[in-house]
Short mmCIF file of C-alpha atoms and ligand atoms in Angstrom, two decimals:
data_model
loop_
_atom_site.label_atom_id
_atom_site.label_comp_id
_atom_site.label_asym_id
_atom_site.label_seq_id
_atom_site.Cartn_x
_atom_site.Cartn_y
_atom_site.Cartn_z
CA MET A 1 140.23 102.41 85.59
CA ASN A 2 138.78 100.50 88.39
CA LYS A 3 135.74 98.13 88.01
CA LYS A 4 133.21 100.63 89.30
CA VAL A 5 134.14 103.31 86.64
CA ILE A 6 134.00 100.76 83.83
CA SER A 7 130.57 99.55 84.95
CA ALA A 8 129.43 103.14 85.17
CA LEU A 9 130.59 103.77 81.67
CA VAL A 10 128.86 100.61 80.42
CA MET A 11 125.63 101.73 82.16
CA GLY A 12 125.91 105.12 80.63
CA ALA A 13 126.44 103.77 77.16
CA SER A 14 123.39 101.46 77.54
CA LEU A 15 121.42 104.29 78.65
CA VAL A 16 122.24 106.19 75.55
CA THR A 17 121.33 103.13 73.50
CA ALA A 18 118.05 102.83 75.45
CA ALA A 19 117.29 106.44 74.80
CA ASN A 20 116.96 105.57 71.07
CA CYS A 21 114.23 103.07 71.93
CA MET A 22 112.26 105.67 73.96
CA ALA A 23 111.09 107.27 70.76
CA TYR A 24 107.57 108.80 70.49
CA GLU A 25 106.53 107.79 67.13
CA SER A 26 103.48 107.57 65.02
CA GLY A 27 101.29 104.73 66.12
CA ASP A 28 102.50 104.52 69.72
CA MET A 29 100.10 104.42 72.66
CA VAL A 30 100.97 106.28 75.86
CA LEU A 31 98.78 105.24 78.84
CA ARG A 32 99.21 107.53 81.90
CA VAL A 33 97.66 106.73 85.33
CA GLY A 34 97.95 108.99 88.41
CA LEU A 35 96.21 111.11 91.09
CA ALA A 36 94.10 113.88 89.52
CA ASN A 37 93.07 116.87 91.48
CA VAL A 38 90.11 118.98 90.27
CA ASN A 39 90.34 122.40 91.94
CA PRO A 40 87.40 124.84 90.87
CA ASN A 41 88.06 128.51 90.33
CA THR A 42 84.37 129.16 91.09
CA SER A 43 82.80 132.43 90.15
CA ASN A 44 79.05 133.11 90.07
CA ASP A 45 77.71 136.54 89.14
CA THR A 46 74.15 135.29 88.75
CA VAL A 47 73.77 132.51 91.26
CA VAL A 48 73.45 132.88 95.02
CA PRO A 49 76.53 134.89 96.30
CA GLY A 50 78.79 132.88 98.39
CA LEU A 51 78.22 129.52 96.60
CA ASP A 52 81.32 127.61 96.12
CA VAL A 53 82.63 124.26 94.86
CA GLU A 54 85.44 122.52 96.78
CA ASP A 55 88.32 120.51 95.30
CA ASN A 56 88.57 116.71 95.02
CA THR A 57 91.21 114.08 94.06
CA GLN A 58 90.55 110.96 92.15
CA ILE A 59 92.42 108.47 89.96
CA GLY A 60 92.92 109.87 86.45
CA ILE A 61 93.63 107.81 83.36
CA ALA A 62 94.93 109.59 80.15
CA GLY A 63 95.52 107.70 76.95
CA THR A 64 97.38 109.25 74.04
CA TYR A 65 97.46 107.86 70.57
CA MET A 66 100.38 109.34 68.56
CA LEU A 67 98.97 110.27 65.12
CA THR A 68 102.39 111.44 63.89
CA ASN A 69 105.85 111.68 65.72
CA ASN A 70 104.81 115.08 67.07
CA ILE A 71 100.97 115.07 67.36
CA GLY A 72 99.02 113.05 69.73
CA LEU A 73 95.26 112.61 70.47
CA GLU A 74 94.51 112.16 74.23
CA LEU A 75 91.41 111.08 76.14
CA LEU A 76 91.26 111.87 79.81
CA ALA A 77 89.04 109.83 82.01
CA ALA A 78 88.75 109.31 85.75
CA THR A 79 86.80 107.77 88.58
CA PRO A 80 84.00 110.13 89.53
CA PHE A 81 84.93 113.20 91.31
CA LYS A 82 82.77 114.16 94.33
CA HIS A 83 82.70 117.88 95.30
CA ASP A 84 81.28 119.54 98.34
CA ILE A 85 79.17 122.70 97.76
CA THR A 86 79.38 125.31 100.30
CA LEU A 87 77.50 128.45 100.89
CA ASN A 88 79.65 131.09 102.74
CA GLY A 89 81.82 128.32 103.84
CA ALA A 90 79.10 126.03 105.29
CA LYS A 91 78.48 122.77 103.40
CA VAL A 92 75.00 122.86 101.67
CA GLY A 93 75.35 119.91 99.22
CA GLU A 94 77.38 117.55 97.22
CA THR A 95 77.76 116.62 93.47
CA LYS A 96 79.60 114.02 91.62
CA HIS A 97 80.80 114.45 87.91
CA LEU A 98 82.82 113.02 85.29
CA PRO A 99 84.82 115.26 83.02
CA PRO A 100 86.03 113.23 80.02
CA THR A 101 88.34 115.64 77.89
CA LEU A 102 89.63 114.91 74.36
CA SER A 103 92.83 116.85 73.51
CA LEU A 104 94.92 117.38 70.46
CA GLN A 105 98.56 117.57 71.66
CA TYR A 106 101.79 118.78 70.21
CA TYR A 107 105.12 117.23 71.31
CA PRO A 108 107.93 119.69 70.18
CA MET A 109 110.88 117.49 71.13
CA GLU A 110 112.53 115.08 68.63
CA SER A 111 111.02 111.64 68.97
CA GLY A 112 114.13 110.17 70.61
CA SER A 113 114.17 112.45 73.66
CA ALA A 114 113.50 111.07 76.98
CA PHE A 115 112.06 114.43 78.04
CA GLN A 116 108.83 115.03 76.24
CA PRO A 117 106.92 118.13 77.20
CA TYR A 118 103.60 118.61 75.45
CA ILE A 119 100.80 121.17 74.92
CA GLY A 120 97.16 120.46 74.13
CA VAL A 121 93.89 122.00 73.29
CA GLY A 122 90.59 120.12 73.51
CA ILE A 123 87.02 119.76 74.34
CA ASN A 124 85.73 118.86 77.82
CA TYR A 125 82.21 117.34 78.48
CA THR A 126 81.17 117.41 82.18
CA ALA A 127 78.28 115.19 83.34
CA PHE A 128 77.03 116.02 86.96
CA PHE A 129 75.11 113.47 88.85
CA SER A 130 74.12 112.29 92.44
CA GLU A 131 73.47 115.84 93.55
CA SER A 132 72.34 116.09 97.09
CA THR A 133 71.63 118.78 99.61
CA THR A 134 72.22 119.37 103.30
CA GLY A 135 72.57 122.28 105.83
CA ALA A 136 70.73 125.49 104.55
CA LEU A 137 69.63 123.70 101.39
CA ALA A 138 68.37 120.46 103.11
CA GLY A 139 65.13 119.17 101.64
CA THR A 140 65.55 120.97 98.35
CA GLU A 141 66.24 119.29 95.00
CA LEU A 142 69.62 120.41 93.47
CA LYS A 143 70.30 119.87 89.85
CA LEU A 144 73.47 120.93 87.94
CA GLU A 145 73.22 120.98 84.13
CA ASP A 146 75.87 119.16 82.07
CA SER A 147 78.59 121.31 80.47
CA TRP A 148 80.58 121.45 77.16
CA GLY A 149 83.69 123.63 77.09
CA LEU A 150 87.22 124.10 75.72
CA SER A 151 90.29 122.92 77.66
CA ALA A 152 93.92 123.88 77.44
CA GLN A 153 96.73 121.48 78.70
CA LEU A 154 100.48 121.54 79.64
CA GLY A 155 102.25 118.14 80.48
CA VAL A 156 105.63 116.47 80.51
CA ASP A 157 106.64 112.94 80.33
CA TYR A 158 110.19 111.70 81.31
CA SER A 159 111.07 108.15 80.12
CA ILE A 160 112.74 105.96 82.58
CA ASN A 161 113.22 103.31 80.01
CA ASP A 162 111.59 102.27 76.63
CA GLN A 163 108.27 101.47 78.33
CA TRP A 164 107.86 103.40 81.64
CA LEU A 165 107.71 107.03 82.32
CA VAL A 166 106.82 109.56 84.84
CA ASN A 167 104.26 112.25 84.03
CA ALA A 168 102.84 115.46 85.30
CA ALA A 169 100.14 117.39 83.62
CA VAL A 170 97.79 120.33 84.17
CA TRP A 171 94.56 121.29 82.39
CA ARG A 172 92.45 124.41 82.64
CA MET A 173 88.84 123.54 81.74
CA ASP A 174 85.97 125.71 80.90
CA ILE A 175 83.06 124.03 82.92
CA ASP A 176 80.03 126.20 83.08
CA THR A 177 76.88 124.82 84.57
CA ASN A 178 73.37 125.97 85.44
CA VAL A 179 72.05 125.57 88.88
CA GLU A 180 68.37 124.48 89.52
CA VAL A 181 66.90 124.27 93.01
CA ASN A 182 63.43 122.71 93.19
CA GLY A 183 63.15 123.06 89.45
CA ALA A 184 63.74 126.89 89.55
CA ASP A 185 66.67 128.07 87.50
CA LEU A 186 68.97 130.19 89.75
CA GLY A 187 71.43 130.95 86.79
CA GLY A 188 74.83 129.98 85.61
CA LEU A 189 77.82 128.87 87.85
CA GLU A 190 81.35 128.92 86.43
CA ILE A 191 83.44 126.17 87.88
CA ASP A 192 86.35 126.44 85.36
CA PRO A 193 88.72 124.09 87.30
CA THR A 194 92.52 123.72 87.22
CA VAL A 195 93.17 119.92 86.94
CA PHE A 196 96.48 118.50 88.21
CA MET A 197 97.58 115.10 87.53
CA VAL A 198 100.88 113.25 88.49
CA GLY A 199 101.66 109.67 88.00
CA MET A 200 103.33 107.01 85.94
CA GLY A 201 102.89 106.08 82.22
CA TYR A 202 103.43 103.15 80.02
CA LYS A 203 104.32 103.36 76.31
CA PHE A 204 103.55 100.70 73.86
NI1 LIG B 301 83.73 129.42 82.15
#
């Protein structure tokens, strides 16, 4: 065997050893940071037809505390999302929001696996703020009510070593708000976004 083959074998052996340290175990914290895109699936049967909420990307932070080797509790936070509101494609306003989401997660793989897919169900609270209007709604006062709803999640971690990992996750959130213009209730607006996040994670 030449030296290259030997060093490859040694590296392979040390990777196998490292895999044993990658364990997801009770008491571990997994901190994930990445780009999070909130893409609304807007539908509005009762509000002005043609009203839509556009997508936005911010920095997402998701921290999981492992309650057992297979069950984690995750809190998703982010820098404030800022969405354009359009009416038949023309911008009529803006809103910011924060959608903190608490999820109970299940990790089906054994704790030593480098590949850790997970599913989660949880509760989302969305606070809307800094609403503003322009275009056809210029000069009116827009208010979106805060929302409580359920969320479902799919994600996957892949451990690079015993601390660092790469992550991708997707949530579907039930975010239903109420639209008020100049204090008049226009009715409910379902935003129900799909949230994608890709990034890095750190386990400790
Ligand atoms: Ni909904």
